[in-house]
CSV table of C-alpha atoms in Angstrom, one decimal:
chain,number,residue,atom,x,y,z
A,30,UNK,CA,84.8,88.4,94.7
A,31,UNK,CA,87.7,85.9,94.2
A,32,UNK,CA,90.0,87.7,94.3
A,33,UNK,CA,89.0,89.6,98.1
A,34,UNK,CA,88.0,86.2,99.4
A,35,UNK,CA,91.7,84.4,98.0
A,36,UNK,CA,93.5,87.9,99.9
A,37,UNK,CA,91.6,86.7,103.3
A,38,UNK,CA,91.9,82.7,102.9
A,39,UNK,CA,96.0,83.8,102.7
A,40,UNK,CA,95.7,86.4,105.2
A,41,UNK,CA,93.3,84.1,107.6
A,42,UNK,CA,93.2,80.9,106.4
A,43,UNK,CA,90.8,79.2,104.3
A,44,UNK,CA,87.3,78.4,106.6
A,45,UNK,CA,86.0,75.2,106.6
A,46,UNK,CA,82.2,76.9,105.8
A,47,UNK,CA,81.9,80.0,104.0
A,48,UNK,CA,77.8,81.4,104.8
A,49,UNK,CA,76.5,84.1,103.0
A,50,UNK,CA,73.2,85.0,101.7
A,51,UNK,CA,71.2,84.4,98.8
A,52,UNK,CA,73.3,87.2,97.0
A,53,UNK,CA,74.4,86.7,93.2
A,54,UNK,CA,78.4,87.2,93.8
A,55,UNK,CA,77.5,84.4,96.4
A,56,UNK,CA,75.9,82.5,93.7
A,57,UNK,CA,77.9,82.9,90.9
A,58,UNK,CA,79.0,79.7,89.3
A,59,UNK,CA,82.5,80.4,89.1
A,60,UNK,CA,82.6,81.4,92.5
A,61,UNK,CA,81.2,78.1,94.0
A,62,UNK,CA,83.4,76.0,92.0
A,63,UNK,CA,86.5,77.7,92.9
A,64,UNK,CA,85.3,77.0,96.7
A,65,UNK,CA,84.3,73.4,96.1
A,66,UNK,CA,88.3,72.7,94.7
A,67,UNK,CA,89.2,74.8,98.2
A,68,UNK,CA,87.4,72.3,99.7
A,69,UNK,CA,85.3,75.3,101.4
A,70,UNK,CA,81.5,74.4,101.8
A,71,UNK,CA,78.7,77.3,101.9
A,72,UNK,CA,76.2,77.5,103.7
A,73,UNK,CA,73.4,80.1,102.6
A,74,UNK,CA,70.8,81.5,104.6
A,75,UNK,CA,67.5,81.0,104.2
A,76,UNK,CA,65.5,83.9,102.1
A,77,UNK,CA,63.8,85.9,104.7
A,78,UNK,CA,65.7,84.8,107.5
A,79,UNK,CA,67.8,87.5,109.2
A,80,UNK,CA,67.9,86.0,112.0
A,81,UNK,CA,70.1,82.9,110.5
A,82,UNK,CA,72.8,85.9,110.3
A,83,UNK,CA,72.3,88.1,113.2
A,84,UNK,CA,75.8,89.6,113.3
A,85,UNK,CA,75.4,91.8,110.0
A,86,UNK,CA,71.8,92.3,110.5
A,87,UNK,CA,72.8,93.8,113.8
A,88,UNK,CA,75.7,95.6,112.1
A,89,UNK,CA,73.0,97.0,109.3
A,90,UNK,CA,70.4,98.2,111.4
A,91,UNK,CA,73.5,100.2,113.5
A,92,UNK,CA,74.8,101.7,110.2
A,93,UNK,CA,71.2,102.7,109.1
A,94,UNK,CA,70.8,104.2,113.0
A,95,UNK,CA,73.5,106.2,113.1
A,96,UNK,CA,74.6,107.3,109.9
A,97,UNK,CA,72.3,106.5,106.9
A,98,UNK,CA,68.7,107.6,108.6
A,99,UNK,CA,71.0,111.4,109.8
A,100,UNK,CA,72.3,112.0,105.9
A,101,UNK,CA,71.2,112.6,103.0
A,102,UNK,CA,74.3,112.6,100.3
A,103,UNK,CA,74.2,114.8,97.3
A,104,UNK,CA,77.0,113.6,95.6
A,105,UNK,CA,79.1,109.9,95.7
A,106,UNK,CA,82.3,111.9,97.2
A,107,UNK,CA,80.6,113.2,100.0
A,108,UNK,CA,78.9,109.5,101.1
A,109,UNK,CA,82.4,107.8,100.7
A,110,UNK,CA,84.0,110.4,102.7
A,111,UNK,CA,80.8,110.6,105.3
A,112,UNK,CA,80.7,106.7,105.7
A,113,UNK,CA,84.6,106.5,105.7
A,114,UNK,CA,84.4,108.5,109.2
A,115,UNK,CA,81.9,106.7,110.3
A,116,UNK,CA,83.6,103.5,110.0
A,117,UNK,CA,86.5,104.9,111.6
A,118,UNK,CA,85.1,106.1,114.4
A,119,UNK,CA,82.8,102.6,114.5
A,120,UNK,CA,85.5,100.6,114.7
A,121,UNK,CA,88.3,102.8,116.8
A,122,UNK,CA,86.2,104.9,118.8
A,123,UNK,CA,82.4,103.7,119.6
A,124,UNK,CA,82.2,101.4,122.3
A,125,UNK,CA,80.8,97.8,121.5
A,126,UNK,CA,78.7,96.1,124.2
A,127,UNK,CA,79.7,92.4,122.6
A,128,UNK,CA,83.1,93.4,123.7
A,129,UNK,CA,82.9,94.9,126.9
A,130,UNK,CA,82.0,97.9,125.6
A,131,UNK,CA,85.2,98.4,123.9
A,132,UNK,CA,86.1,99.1,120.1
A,133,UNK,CA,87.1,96.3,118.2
A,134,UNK,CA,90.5,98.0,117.0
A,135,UNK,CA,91.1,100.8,119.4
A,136,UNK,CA,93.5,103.8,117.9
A,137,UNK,CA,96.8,103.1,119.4
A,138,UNK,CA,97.9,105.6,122.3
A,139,UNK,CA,101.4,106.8,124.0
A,140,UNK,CA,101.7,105.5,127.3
A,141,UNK,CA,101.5,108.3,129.5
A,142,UNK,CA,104.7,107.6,131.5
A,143,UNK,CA,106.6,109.4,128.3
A,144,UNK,CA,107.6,112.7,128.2
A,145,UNK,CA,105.1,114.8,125.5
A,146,UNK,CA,108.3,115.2,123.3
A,147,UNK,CA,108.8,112.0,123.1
A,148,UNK,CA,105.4,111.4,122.1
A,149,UNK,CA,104.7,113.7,119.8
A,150,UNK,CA,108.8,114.1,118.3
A,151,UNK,CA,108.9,117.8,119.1
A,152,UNK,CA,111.5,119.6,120.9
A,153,UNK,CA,110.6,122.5,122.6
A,154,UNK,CA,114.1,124.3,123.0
A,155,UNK,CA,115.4,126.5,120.2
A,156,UNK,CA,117.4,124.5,118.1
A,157,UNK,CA,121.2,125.4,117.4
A,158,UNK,CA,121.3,128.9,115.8
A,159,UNK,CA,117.8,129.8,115.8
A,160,UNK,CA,116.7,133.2,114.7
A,161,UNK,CA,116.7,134.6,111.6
A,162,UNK,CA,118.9,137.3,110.0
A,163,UNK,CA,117.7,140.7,109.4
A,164,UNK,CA,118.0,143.0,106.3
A,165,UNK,CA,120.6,144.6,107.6
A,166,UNK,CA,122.5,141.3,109.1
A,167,UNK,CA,121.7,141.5,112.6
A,168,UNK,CA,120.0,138.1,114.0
A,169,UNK,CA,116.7,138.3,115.1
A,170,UNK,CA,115.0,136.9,118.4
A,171,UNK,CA,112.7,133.8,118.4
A,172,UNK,CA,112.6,130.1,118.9
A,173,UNK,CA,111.6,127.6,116.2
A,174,UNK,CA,109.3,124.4,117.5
């Protein structure tokens, strides 16, 4: 837990509250002191009280909505790869009424104004000395993509 929470303090910055739940890698001694010589207070949320954090409770009741209640996994591989899509397509795709019913991190996408070449780096003319050469060393017709 450290170690993710030092990677985001660098990335982001360190907060001046950290709130989580009641949860033990919350808890955790170590964990709490290395905080307190951040100088990063916590704030926990009340047992019973999803409504102290209604951003993740929100966020939970969508995952169990949409994906968990629809699957049932046989094995770990297929959940990971299951609820890997899903959180693609959460976060790049479905549309989020707390943001103007937009994704959060929309896929990027080619503006329109270039040429489909461009965007995709295909060339649709037969490159230099296309064809192929025939058992008996005649060149062949055809194009390459």
């Amino acid at each position: 837990m450290i170690y993710e929470l030092s990677e985001l303090f660098v990335e982001r910055g360190a907060p001046d509250y950290l709130r989580s739940d009641n949860g033990s890698e919350f808890t955790a001694q170590p964990v709490r002191e290395w905080l307190q010589r951040l100088g990063v207070k916590t704030l926990f949320i009340e047992p019973g009280s999803p409504w102290e954090n209604g951003y993740i409770e929100s966020f939970n009741g969508k995952l169990r909505d949409e994906l968990l209640n629809g699957e049932i996994f046989d094995m770990i591989l297929e959940a990971r790869v299951i609820t890997e899509r899903w959180r693609n397509t959460y976060n790049t795709v479905r549309p989020h009424s707390s943001l103007g019913y937009r994704p959060p991190a929309p896929q990027a996408r080619y503006p329109l104004s270039l040429p489909i070449a461009e965007r995709t780096n295909l060339s649709f003319a037969p490159a230099q000395g296309a064809g192929h050469q025939d058992g008996d060393g005649k060149s062949g017709g055809g194009a390459t993509l």
